[in-house]
Amino acid sequence: MRVIADIAIVPLGVGLSLSPWVAAVERVLEEAGLEPRLHANGTNVEGEWDDVLGALKRCHEVLHEMGAPRIATNLRLGTRTDRAQTMDDKLASVRAKI
Amino acid sequence: MRVIADIAIVPLGVGLSLSPWVAAVERVLEEAGLEPRLHANGTNVEGEWDDVLGALKRCHEVLHEMGAPRIATNLRLGTRTDRAQTMDDKLASVRAKI
Amino acid sequence: MRVIADIAIVPLGVGLSLSPWVAAVERVLEEAGLEPRLHANGTNVEGEWDDVLGALKRCHEVLHEMGAPRIATNLRLGTRTDRAQTMDDKLASVRAKI
Amino acid sequence: MRVIADIAIVPLGVGLSLSPWVAAVERVLEEAGLEPRLHANGTNVEGEWDDVLGALKRCHEVLHEMGAPRIATNLRLGTRTDRAQTMDDKLASVRAKI
């Protein structure tokens, strides 16, 4: 089962600058063989369910190891069985109609 | 790693009445040994990461098997390493301060 | 336009105990004449769009006034024109099918 | 109060192809004078709270007028009082650390 996901991870108890933590998330996703696409409020990623959700678990583990005592994640997950669709497909489809 | 989650699953392409689909989600979560707590905009659940996220994967699989061609899920995930905390702990802590 | 909303407000830079802040959110929503229903991962609320979103703005303002330098909110919003539906309607509809 | 937002609007009861609806959302946001940045799972936008949330309300109204009987939106909202920060600031800050 393929999934298109949007991951927004917020570590708590680490002060106000979240960029080092978001950068760590990007690295974990890349090390998992995914190709994360950072945006201003999260990261797009796509792949097999177990690969994407496994990488997300690893993100929580790594941020805790780095010293974040508490993490709040917001996640969007899209799956479909009617047809294959990539993130690029989604973007192209919308842009053709704007 | 324990997680407290909030799951909101929206099947697309199945019409406007989502309650049969949300009921199926509740059943899948219960069959996974979790104790889901339905609210008006999702379901609270807590447990080990693999149990909770495994049950969520099963929800997507079951809804697709039931005929939903597309699913959009919004998920909140909270983990912490500073102390153990249950959903009841969270609720009691807030209610004591209102 | 009526809206059913789920509000999860996370203040940053205030330490790990969020319950005083969540309690303040509940009070603001109540003072706005809404009837918030706290759950383990947020708060359900319903009403006219301007009332609900106006109260949410007030929540951000109050939490900043209380000393939270940064706030991350996750919000679910549902509107429909096919029929009137309350939060109690949604819950009853699901529970009848579990 | 400035806000950085991420808007994901899902119309229900309109079939499986959401791109015409997402394109309409982009147009409404642009007509509101905002500069939406589409990504694979939503749209980034920034501005004054009332401008951003007012445009979101207009998105719901327009999609209902276009024929969507039900809409489920997921929204992330970030506000901060410690310093001014744009979406470009956020992205640059993370990218410098990856």
mmCIF file of C-alpha atoms in Angstrom:
data_model
loop_
_atom_site.group_PDB
_atom_site.id
_atom_site.type_symbol
_atom_site.label_atom_id
_atom_site.label_comp_id
_atom_site.label_asym_id
_atom_site.label_seq_id
_atom_site.Cartn_x
_atom_site.Cartn_y
_atom_site.Cartn_z
ATOM 1 C CA MET A 1 0.000 0.000 0.000
ATOM 2 C CA ARG A 2 1.507 3.273 -1.162
ATOM 3 C CA VAL A 3 1.014 6.384 0.932
ATOM 4 C CA ILE A 4 1.507 10.104 0.365
ATOM 5 C CA ALA A 5 2.215 11.762 3.695
ATOM 6 C CA ASP A 6 2.720 15.175 5.177
ATOM 7 C CA ILE A 7 4.725 15.213 8.378
ATOM 8 C CA ALA A 8 4.865 18.116 10.850
ATOM 9 C CA ILE A 9 6.886 17.269 13.956
ATOM 10 C CA VAL A 10 6.991 19.705 16.866
ATOM 11 C CA PRO A 11 9.429 18.959 19.709
ATOM 12 C CA LEU A 12 8.464 20.463 23.073
ATOM 13 C CA GLY A 13 10.714 21.515 25.903
ATOM 14 C CA VAL A 14 13.596 22.461 23.617
ATOM 15 C CA GLY A 15 13.097 26.200 23.321
ATOM 16 C CA LEU A 16 11.717 28.216 20.450
ATOM 17 C CA SER A 17 14.092 27.410 17.610
ATOM 18 C CA LEU A 18 12.816 24.269 15.975
ATOM 19 C CA SER A 19 14.998 24.323 12.862
ATOM 20 C CA PRO A 20 17.731 21.992 14.198
ATOM 21 C CA TRP A 21 15.030 19.461 15.003
ATOM 22 C CA VAL A 22 13.299 19.793 11.662
ATOM 23 C CA ALA A 23 16.676 19.410 9.964
ATOM 24 C CA ALA A 24 17.199 16.168 11.914
ATOM 25 C CA VAL A 25 13.817 14.934 10.702
ATOM 26 C CA GLU A 26 14.845 15.626 7.113
ATOM 27 C CA ARG A 27 18.064 13.674 7.586
ATOM 28 C CA VAL A 28 16.261 10.688 9.112
ATOM 29 C CA LEU A 29 13.799 10.626 6.216
ATOM 30 C CA GLU A 30 16.630 10.808 3.696
ATOM 31 C CA GLU A 31 18.579 8.066 5.452
ATOM 32 C CA ALA A 32 15.428 5.942 5.178
ATOM 33 C CA GLY A 33 15.735 6.218 1.398
ATOM 34 C CA LEU A 34 12.816 8.601 1.087
ATOM 35 C CA GLU A 35 13.017 11.913 -0.724
ATOM 36 C CA PRO A 36 11.425 14.405 1.656
ATOM 37 C CA ARG A 37 10.246 17.719 0.274
ATOM 38 C CA LEU A 38 10.391 20.381 2.917
ATOM 39 C CA HIS A 39 7.811 23.157 2.916
ATOM 40 C CA ALA A 40 7.096 25.962 5.359
ATOM 41 C CA ASN A 41 4.787 23.863 7.560
ATOM 42 C CA GLY A 42 5.974 20.299 7.216
ATOM 43 C CA THR A 43 7.460 17.794 4.821
ATOM 44 C CA ASN A 44 5.950 15.825 1.955
ATOM 45 C CA VAL A 45 7.039 12.240 1.550
ATOM 46 C CA GLU A 46 5.753 9.236 -0.397
ATOM 47 C CA GLY A 47 6.459 5.509 -0.483
ATOM 48 C CA GLU A 48 5.321 2.181 0.857
ATOM 49 C CA TRP A 49 3.316 2.486 4.078
ATOM 50 C CA ASP A 50 5.821 0.560 6.189
ATOM 51 C CA ASP A 51 8.757 2.572 4.859
ATOM 52 C CA VAL A 52 7.108 5.944 5.503
ATOM 53 C CA LEU A 53 5.633 5.097 8.880
ATOM 54 C CA GLY A 54 8.810 3.272 9.904
ATOM 55 C CA ALA A 55 10.816 6.396 9.096
ATOM 56 C CA LEU A 56 8.382 8.490 11.133
ATOM 57 C CA LYS A 57 8.901 6.228 14.138
ATOM 58 C CA ARG A 58 12.646 6.627 13.676
ATOM 59 C CA CYS A 59 12.178 10.429 13.645
ATOM 60 C CA HIS A 60 10.504 10.300 17.057
ATOM 61 C CA GLU A 61 13.234 8.008 18.405
ATOM 62 C CA VAL A 62 16.050 10.218 17.089
ATOM 63 C CA LEU A 63 14.532 13.448 18.395
ATOM 64 C CA HIS A 64 14.054 11.892 21.812
ATOM 65 C CA GLU A 65 17.694 10.691 21.709
ATOM 66 C CA MET A 66 18.754 14.236 20.779
ATOM 67 C CA GLY A 67 17.091 15.471 23.951
ATOM 68 C CA ALA A 68 13.505 16.350 23.114
ATOM 69 C CA PRO A 69 11.459 15.139 26.090
ATOM 70 C CA ARG A 70 8.111 15.511 24.347
ATOM 71 C CA ILE A 71 7.027 15.469 20.695
ATOM 72 C CA ALA A 72 3.727 16.445 19.066
ATOM 73 C CA THR A 73 3.323 15.320 15.476
ATOM 74 C CA ASN A 74 0.617 16.167 12.997
ATOM 75 C CA LEU A 75 0.390 13.813 10.072
ATOM 76 C CA ARG A 76 -1.701 13.679 6.914
ATOM 77 C CA LEU A 77 -1.861 10.327 5.132
ATOM 78 C CA GLY A 78 -3.414 9.615 1.764
ATOM 79 C CA THR A 79 -3.905 6.158 0.250
ATOM 80 C CA ARG A 80 -5.895 5.152 -2.828
ATOM 81 C CA THR A 81 -6.675 1.940 -4.665
ATOM 82 C CA ASP A 82 -8.378 3.334 -7.769
ATOM 83 C CA ARG A 83 -5.104 4.269 -9.441
ATOM 84 C CA ALA A 84 -1.424 4.949 -8.846
ATOM 85 C CA GLN A 85 -0.678 8.577 -8.092
ATOM 86 C CA THR A 86 2.564 10.290 -7.116
ATOM 87 C CA MET A 87 3.086 13.633 -5.413
ATOM 88 C CA ASP A 88 4.190 15.027 -8.789
ATOM 89 C CA ASP A 89 0.954 13.756 -10.329
ATOM 90 C CA LYS A 90 -1.059 15.560 -7.672
ATOM 91 C CA LEU A 91 0.790 18.824 -8.175
ATOM 92 C CA ALA A 92 0.610 18.679 -11.980
ATOM 93 C CA SER A 93 -3.092 17.933 -11.844
ATOM 94 C CA VAL A 94 -3.871 20.975 -9.692
ATOM 95 C CA ARG A 95 -1.534 23.327 -11.546
ATOM 96 C CA ALA A 96 -3.163 22.483 -14.867
ATOM 97 C CA LYS A 97 -6.454 23.770 -13.475
ATOM 98 C CA ILE A 98 -5.462 26.972 -11.671
ATOM 99 C CA MET B 1 7.705 3.870 22.920
ATOM 100 C CA ARG B 2 4.189 4.721 24.086
ATOM 101 C CA VAL B 3 2.058 7.010 21.943
ATOM 102 C CA ILE B 4 -1.182 8.901 22.487
ATOM 103 C CA ALA B 5 -2.903 9.348 19.146
ATOM 104 C CA ASP B 6 -5.894 11.039 17.639
ATOM 105 C CA ILE B 7 -7.146 9.455 14.431
ATOM 106 C CA ALA B 8 -9.507 11.105 11.949
ATOM 107 C CA ILE B 9 -10.069 8.961 8.856
ATOM 108 C CA VAL B 10 -12.049 10.361 5.919
ATOM 109 C CA PRO B 11 -12.949 7.949 3.098
ATOM 110 C CA LEU B 12 -13.533 9.613 -0.293
ATOM 111 C CA GLY B 13 -15.739 8.442 -3.117
ATOM 112 C CA VAL B 14 -18.255 6.784 -0.828
ATOM 113 C CA GLY B 15 -20.894 9.488 -0.547
ATOM 114 C CA LEU B 16 -21.657 11.845 2.276
ATOM 115 C CA SER B 17 -22.493 9.510 5.134
ATOM 116 C CA LEU B 18 -19.227 8.600 6.794
ATOM 117 C CA SER B 19 -20.629 6.939 9.921
ATOM 118 C CA PRO B 20 -20.471 3.337 8.611
ATOM 119 C CA TRP B 21 -16.808 3.902 7.816
ATOM 120 C CA VAL B 22 -16.017 5.490 11.139
ATOM 121 C CA ALA B 23 -17.806 2.605 12.864
ATOM 122 C CA ALA B 24 -15.571 0.193 10.943
ATOM 123 C CA VAL B 25 -12.521 2.104 12.160
ATOM 124 C CA GLU B 26 -13.716 1.742 15.737
ATOM 125 C CA ARG B 27 -14.159 -1.988 15.294
ATOM 126 C CA VAL B 28 -10.693 -2.424 13.800
ATOM 127 C CA LEU B 29 -9.143 -0.501 16.671
ATOM 128 C CA GLU B 30 -11.034 -2.607 19.207
ATOM 129 C CA GLU B 31 -10.073 -5.834 17.473
ATOM 130 C CA ALA B 32 -6.458 -4.672 17.761
ATOM 131 C CA GLY B 33 -6.888 -4.694 21.528
ATOM 132 C CA LEU B 34 -6.959 -0.933 21.822
ATOM 133 C CA GLU B 35 -9.696 0.980 23.606
ATOM 134 C CA PRO B 36 -10.662 3.732 21.191
ATOM 135 C CA ARG B 37 -12.565 6.716 22.543
ATOM 136 C CA LEU B 38 -14.736 8.220 19.875
ATOM 137 C CA HIS B 39 -15.331 11.960 19.836
ATOM 138 C CA ALA B 40 -17.086 14.224 17.358
ATOM 139 C CA ASN B 41 -14.006 14.723 15.174
ATOM 140 C CA GLY B 42 -11.939 11.596 15.543
ATOM 141 C CA THR B 43 -10.883 8.924 17.977
ATOM 142 C CA ASN B 44 -8.419 8.923 20.865
ATOM 143 C CA VAL B 45 -6.251 5.860 21.297
ATOM 144 C CA GLU B 46 -3.109 5.035 23.265
ATOM 145 C CA GLY B 47 -0.609 2.186 23.400
ATOM 146 C CA GLU B 48 2.717 1.028 22.072
ATOM 147 C CA TRP B 49 3.727 2.772 18.835
ATOM 148 C CA ASP B 50 3.712 -0.421 16.754
ATOM 149 C CA ASP B 51 0.316 -1.480 18.082
ATOM 150 C CA VAL B 52 -1.318 1.889 17.411
ATOM 151 C CA LEU B 53 0.264 2.495 14.020
ATOM 152 C CA GLY B 54 -0.257 -1.128 13.043
ATOM 153 C CA ALA B 55 -3.944 -0.782 13.822
ATOM 154 C CA LEU B 56 -4.097 2.406 11.764
ATOM 155 C CA LYS B 57 -2.620 0.577 8.771
ATOM 156 C CA ARG B 58 -5.243 -2.126 9.249
ATOM 157 C CA CYS B 59 -7.947 0.588 9.248
ATOM 158 C CA HIS B 60 -6.805 1.794 5.833
ATOM 159 C CA GLU B 61 -6.671 -1.765 4.519
ATOM 160 C CA VAL B 62 -10.144 -2.628 5.820
ATOM 161 C CA LEU B 63 -11.761 0.550 4.489
ATOM 162 C CA HIS B 64 -10.229 -0.073 1.074
ATOM 163 C CA GLU B 65 -11.516 -3.671 1.207
ATOM 164 C CA MET B 66 -14.972 -2.320 2.104
ATOM 165 C CA GLY B 67 -14.911 -0.275 -1.090
ATOM 166 C CA ALA B 68 -13.401 3.097 -0.255
ATOM 167 C CA PRO B 69 -11.171 3.939 -3.233
ATOM 168 C CA ARG B 70 -9.410 6.825 -1.508
ATOM 169 C CA ILE B 71 -8.726 7.694 2.124
ATOM 170 C CA ALA B 72 -7.459 10.905 3.736
ATOM 171 C CA THR B 73 -6.341 10.557 7.336
ATOM 172 C CA ASN B 74 -5.349 13.231 9.802
ATOM 173 C CA LEU B 75 -3.363 11.986 12.743
ATOM 174 C CA ARG B 76 -1.987 13.580 15.892
ATOM 175 C CA LEU B 77 0.747 11.666 17.689
ATOM 176 C CA GLY B 78 2.256 12.480 21.073
ATOM 177 C CA THR B 79 5.265 10.752 22.617
ATOM 178 C CA ARG B 80 7.260 11.723 25.687
ATOM 179 C CA THR B 81 10.262 10.387 27.537
ATOM 180 C CA ASP B 82 10.201 12.609 30.622
ATOM 181 C CA ARG B 83 7.439 10.616 32.306
ATOM 182 C CA ALA B 84 4.639 8.133 31.719
ATOM 183 C CA GLN B 85 1.318 9.765 30.927
ATOM 184 C CA THR B 86 -2.014 8.253 29.969
ATOM 185 C CA MET B 87 -4.970 9.888 28.250
ATOM 186 C CA ASP B 88 -6.756 9.903 31.609
ATOM 187 C CA ASP B 89 -3.772 11.692 33.144
ATOM 188 C CA LYS B 90 -3.941 14.369 30.450
ATOM 189 C CA LEU B 91 -7.653 14.914 30.948
ATOM 190 C CA ALA B 92 -7.443 15.008 34.740
ATOM 191 C CA SER B 93 -4.572 17.467 34.596
ATOM 192 C CA VAL B 94 -6.487 19.925 32.412
ATOM 193 C CA ARG B 95 -9.785 19.533 34.257
ATOM 194 C CA ALA B 96 -8.124 20.339 37.571
ATOM 195 C CA LYS B 97 -7.111 23.716 36.142
ATOM 196 C CA ILE B 98 -10.233 24.890 34.310
ATOM 197 C CA MET C 1 -22.303 28.741 7.882
ATOM 198 C CA ARG C 2 -22.143 26.282 10.769
ATOM 199 C CA VAL C 3 -18.868 24.551 11.517
ATOM 200 C CA ILE C 4 -17.860 21.585 13.647
ATOM 201 C CA ALA C 5 -14.271 22.035 14.751
ATOM 202 C CA ASP C 6 -11.547 20.218 16.595
ATOM 203 C CA ILE C 7 -8.932 22.464 18.146
ATOM 204 C CA ALA C 8 -5.506 21.316 19.365
ATOM 205 C CA ILE C 9 -3.362 24.224 20.559
ATOM 206 C CA VAL C 10 0.273 23.631 21.500
ATOM 207 C CA PRO C 11 2.164 26.524 23.129
ATOM 208 C CA LEU C 12 5.957 26.399 22.677
ATOM 209 C CA GLY C 13 8.638 27.780 24.935
ATOM 210 C CA VAL C 14 6.602 27.261 28.100
ATOM 211 C CA GLY C 15 7.998 23.955 29.327
ATOM 212 C CA LEU C 16 6.491 20.499 29.200
ATOM 213 C CA SER C 17 3.286 20.900 31.182
ATOM 214 C CA LEU C 18 0.649 22.116 28.788
ATOM 215 C CA SER C 19 -2.402 21.633 31.003
ATOM 216 C CA PRO C 20 -2.566 25.233 32.324
ATOM 217 C CA TRP C 21 -2.567 26.438 28.721
ATOM 218 C CA VAL C 22 -5.177 23.953 27.586
ATOM 219 C CA ALA C 23 -7.319 24.955 30.578
ATOM 220 C CA ALA C 24 -7.034 28.579 29.455
ATOM 221 C CA VAL C 25 -8.178 27.575 25.980
ATOM 222 C CA GLU C 26 -11.236 25.896 27.490
ATOM 223 C CA ARG C 27 -12.064 29.021 29.476
ATOM 224 C CA VAL C 28 -11.747 31.259 26.426
ATOM 225 C CA LEU C 29 -14.025 28.985 24.423
ATOM 226 C CA GLU C 30 -16.587 28.954 27.220
ATOM 227 C CA GLU C 31 -16.435 32.725 27.624
ATOM 228 C CA ALA C 32 -17.177 32.934 23.901
ATOM 229 C CA GLY C 33 -20.473 31.178 24.585
ATOM 230 C CA LEU C 34 -19.363 27.911 23.038
ATOM 231 C CA GLU C 35 -19.594 24.567 24.821
ATOM 232 C CA PRO C 36 -16.186 23.001 24.317
ATOM 233 C CA ARG C 37 -15.844 19.267 24.842
ATOM 234 C CA LEU C 38 -12.359 18.400 25.930
ATOM 235 C CA HIS C 39 -10.828 15.091 24.842
ATOM 236 C CA ALA C 40 -7.350 13.665 25.258
ATOM 237 C CA ASN C 41 -5.975 15.291 22.094
ATOM 238 C CA GLY C 42 -7.951 18.468 21.607
ATOM 239 C CA THR C 43 -11.366 20.019 22.010
ATOM 240 C CA ASN C 44 -14.569 19.657 20.012
ATOM 241 C CA VAL C 45 -16.607 22.777 19.434
ATOM 242 C CA GLU C 46 -19.458 23.746 17.115
ATOM 243 C CA GLY C 47 -21.223 26.943 16.130
ATOM 244 C CA GLU C 48 -21.302 29.660 13.533
ATOM 245 C CA TRP C 49 -18.022 29.995 11.616
ATOM 246 C CA ASP C 50 -17.301 33.518 12.842
ATOM 247 C CA ASP C 51 -18.021 32.604 16.454
ATOM 248 C CA VAL C 52 -15.799 29.512 16.421
ATOM 249 C CA LEU C 53 -12.921 31.050 14.464
ATOM 250 C CA GLY C 54 -13.221 34.286 16.415
ATOM 251 C CA ALA C 55 -12.867 32.330 19.655
ATOM 252 C CA LEU C 56 -9.838 30.531 18.245
ATOM 253 C CA LYS C 57 -8.185 33.876 17.486
ATOM 254 C CA ARG C 58 -8.923 34.954 21.041
ATOM 255 C CA CYS C 59 -7.271 31.742 22.301
ATOM 256 C CA HIS C 60 -4.046 32.639 20.475
ATOM 257 C CA GLU C 61 -4.197 36.190 21.804
ATOM 258 C CA VAL C 62 -4.796 35.074 25.396
ATOM 259 C CA LEU C 63 -2.052 32.448 25.367
ATOM 260 C CA HIS C 64 0.416 35.001 23.993
ATOM 261 C CA GLU C 65 -0.687 37.447 26.714
ATOM 262 C CA MET C 66 -0.138 34.702 29.304
ATOM 263 C CA GLY C 67 3.444 34.401 28.122
ATOM 264 C CA ALA C 68 3.556 31.803 25.378
ATOM 265 C CA PRO C 69 5.963 33.205 22.774
ATOM 266 C CA ARG C 70 5.012 30.713 20.077
ATOM 267 C CA ILE C 71 1.881 28.666 19.375
ATOM 268 C CA ALA C 72 1.277 25.781 16.978
ATOM 269 C CA THR C 73 -2.361 24.898 16.399
ATOM 270 C CA ASN C 74 -3.850 21.991 14.536
ATOM 271 C CA LEU C 75 -7.442 22.455 13.530
ATOM 272 C CA ARG C 76 -10.052 20.284 11.849
ATOM 273 C CA LEU C 77 -13.048 22.066 10.360
ATOM 274 C CA GLY C 78 -16.167 20.490 8.920
ATOM 275 C CA THR C 79 -18.929 22.326 7.084
ATOM 276 C CA ARG C 80 -21.845 20.928 5.112
ATOM 277 C CA THR C 81 -24.748 22.303 3.130
ATOM 278 C CA ASP C 82 -26.700 19.114 2.464
ATOM 279 C CA ARG C 83 -28.223 19.038 5.944
ATOM 280 C CA ALA C 84 -27.896 20.326 9.482
ATOM 281 C CA GLN C 85 -25.756 18.118 11.683
ATOM 282 C CA THR C 86 -24.598 18.588 15.267
ATOM 283 C CA MET C 87 -21.731 16.914 17.084
ATOM 284 C CA ASP C 88 -24.287 14.796 18.938
ATOM 285 C CA ASP C 89 -25.778 13.743 15.598
ATOM 286 C CA LYS C 90 -22.356 12.626 14.387
ATOM 287 C CA LEU C 91 -21.664 10.624 17.521
ATOM 288 C CA ALA C 92 -25.111 8.979 17.594
ATOM 289 C CA SER C 93 -24.811 8.049 13.945
ATOM 290 C CA VAL C 94 -21.470 6.279 14.435
ATOM 291 C CA ARG C 95 -22.445 4.592 17.703
ATOM 292 C CA ALA C 96 -25.561 3.094 16.127
ATOM 293 C CA LYS C 97 -23.316 1.289 13.640
ATOM 294 C CA ILE C 98 -20.462 -0.025 15.797
ATOM 295 C CA MET D 1 -1.170 39.093 14.692
ATOM 296 C CA ARG D 2 0.691 37.438 11.826
ATOM 297 C CA VAL D 3 0.039 33.773 11.100
ATOM 298 C CA ILE D 4 1.758 31.132 9.000
ATOM 299 C CA ALA D 5 -0.802 28.577 7.924
ATOM 300 C CA ASP D 6 -1.036 25.288 6.098
ATOM 301 C CA ILE D 7 -4.414 24.600 4.531
ATOM 302 C CA ALA D 8 -5.614 21.185 3.345
ATOM 303 C CA ILE D 9 -9.221 21.276 2.135
ATOM 304 C CA VAL D 10 -10.985 18.032 1.213
ATOM 305 C CA PRO D 11 -14.428 18.313 -0.434
ATOM 306 C CA LEU D 12 -16.658 15.243 0.037
ATOM 307 C CA GLY D 13 -19.388 13.980 -2.219
ATOM 308 C CA VAL D 14 -17.714 15.230 -5.389
ATOM 309 C CA GLY D 15 -15.972 12.089 -6.584
ATOM 310 C CA LEU D 16 -12.323 11.150 -6.420
ATOM 311 C CA SER D 17 -10.655 13.894 -8.439
ATOM 312 C CA LEU D 18 -10.000 16.743 -6.059
ATOM 313 C CA SER D 19 -7.734 18.831 -8.276
ATOM 314 C CA PRO D 20 -10.464 21.161 -9.626
ATOM 315 C CA TRP D 21 -11.409 21.942 -6.048
ATOM 316 C CA VAL D 22 -7.865 22.473 -4.897
ATOM 317 C CA ALA D 23 -7.321 24.749 -7.904
ATOM 318 C CA ALA D 24 -10.361 26.767 -6.814
ATOM 319 C CA VAL D 25 -8.873 27.095 -3.342
ATOM 320 C CA GLU D 26 -5.656 28.455 -4.839
ATOM 321 C CA ARG D 27 -7.608 31.004 -6.842
ATOM 322 C CA VAL D 28 -9.582 32.179 -3.827
ATOM 323 C CA LEU D 29 -6.396 32.584 -1.805
ATOM 324 C CA GLU D 30 -4.773 34.553 -4.630
ATOM 325 C CA GLU D 31 -7.834 36.751 -5.061
ATOM 326 C CA ALA D 32 -7.549 37.499 -1.334
ATOM 327 C CA GLY D 33 -4.150 39.005 -2.022
ATOM 328 C CA LEU D 34 -2.256 36.125 -0.455
ATOM 329 C CA GLU D 35 0.514 34.242 -2.198
ATOM 330 C CA PRO D 36 -0.344 30.587 -1.664
ATOM 331 C CA ARG D 37 2.392 28.022 -2.150
ATOM 332 C CA LEU D 38 0.936 24.726 -3.228
ATOM 333 C CA HIS D 39 2.594 21.501 -2.110
ATOM 334 C CA ALA D 40 1.570 17.879 -2.466
ATOM 335 C CA ASN D 41 -0.578 17.822 0.674
ATOM 336 C CA GLY D 42 -1.847 21.344 1.124
ATOM 337 C CA THR D 43 -0.968 24.985 0.678
ATOM 338 C CA ASN D 44 1.285 27.305 2.669
ATOM 339 C CA VAL D 45 0.077 30.833 3.206
ATOM 340 C CA GLU D 46 1.060 33.696 5.513
ATOM 341 C CA GLY D 47 -0.384 37.067 6.470
ATOM 342 C CA GLU D 48 -2.491 38.819 9.048
ATOM 343 C CA TRP D 49 -4.772 36.457 10.974
ATOM 344 C CA ASP D 50 -7.991 38.048 9.715
ATOM 345 C CA ASP D 51 -6.812 38.018 6.103
ATOM 346 C CA VAL D 52 -5.744 34.361 6.177
ATOM 347 C CA LEU D 53 -8.727 33.070 8.125
ATOM 348 C CA GLY D 54 -11.100 35.282 6.146
ATOM 349 C CA ALA D 55 -9.757 33.770 2.925
ATOM 350 C CA LEU D 56 -10.216 30.286 4.363
ATOM 351 C CA LYS D 57 -13.862 31.042 5.102
ATOM 352 C CA ARG D 58 -14.245 32.263 1.534
ATOM 353 C CA CYS D 59 -12.728 28.963 0.310
ATOM 354 C CA HIS D 60 -15.425 26.998 2.140
ATOM 355 C CA GLU D 61 -18.131 29.288 0.774
ATOM 356 C CA VAL D 62 -16.868 29.047 -2.804
ATOM 357 C CA LEU D 63 -16.498 25.263 -2.740
ATOM 358 C CA HIS D 64 -20.015 24.902 -1.378
ATOM 359 C CA GLU D 65 -21.267 27.258 -4.119
ATOM 360 C CA MET D 66 -19.424 25.102 -6.693
ATOM 361 C CA GLY D 67 -21.418 22.107 -5.483
ATOM 362 C CA ALA D 68 -19.430 20.455 -2.709
ATOM 363 C CA PRO D 69 -22.030 19.444 -0.106
ATOM 364 C CA ARG D 70 -19.478 18.683 2.596
ATOM 365 C CA ILE D 71 -15.945 19.893 3.303
ATOM 366 C CA ALA D 72 -13.318 18.601 5.722
ATOM 367 C CA THR D 73 -10.382 20.938 6.289
ATOM 368 C CA ASN D 74 -7.179 20.343 8.164
ATOM 369 C CA LEU D 75 -5.337 23.467 9.162
ATOM 370 C CA ARG D 76 -2.028 24.191 10.858
ATOM 371 C CA LEU D 77 -1.595 27.662 12.316
ATOM 372 C CA GLY D 78 1.565 29.157 13.750
ATOM 373 C CA THR D 79 1.809 32.488 15.568
ATOM 374 C CA ARG D 80 4.695 33.940 17.536
ATOM 375 C CA THR D 81 5.384 37.089 19.493
ATOM 376 C CA ASP D 82 9.102 36.663 20.175
ATOM 377 C CA ARG D 83 10.123 37.797 16.710
ATOM 378 C CA ALA D 84 8.911 38.296 13.161
ATOM 379 C CA GLN D 85 9.352 35.237 10.964
ATOM 380 C CA THR D 86 8.279 34.578 7.386
ATOM 381 C CA MET D 87 7.835 31.266 5.599
ATOM 382 C CA ASP D 88 11.083 31.972 3.751
ATOM 383 C CA ASP D 89 12.821 32.520 7.094
ATOM 384 C CA LYS D 90 11.587 29.152 8.333
ATOM 385 C CA LEU D 91 12.762 27.339 5.206
ATOM 386 C CA ALA D 92 16.174 29.044 5.148
ATOM 387 C CA SER D 93 16.716 28.268 8.803
ATOM 388 C CA VAL D 94 16.063 24.549 8.353
ATOM 389 C CA ARG D 95 17.995 24.252 5.089
ATOM 390 C CA ALA D 96 21.086 25.791 6.663
ATOM 391 C CA LYS D 97 21.127 22.929 9.154
ATOM 392 C CA ILE D 98 20.406 19.854 7.034
#
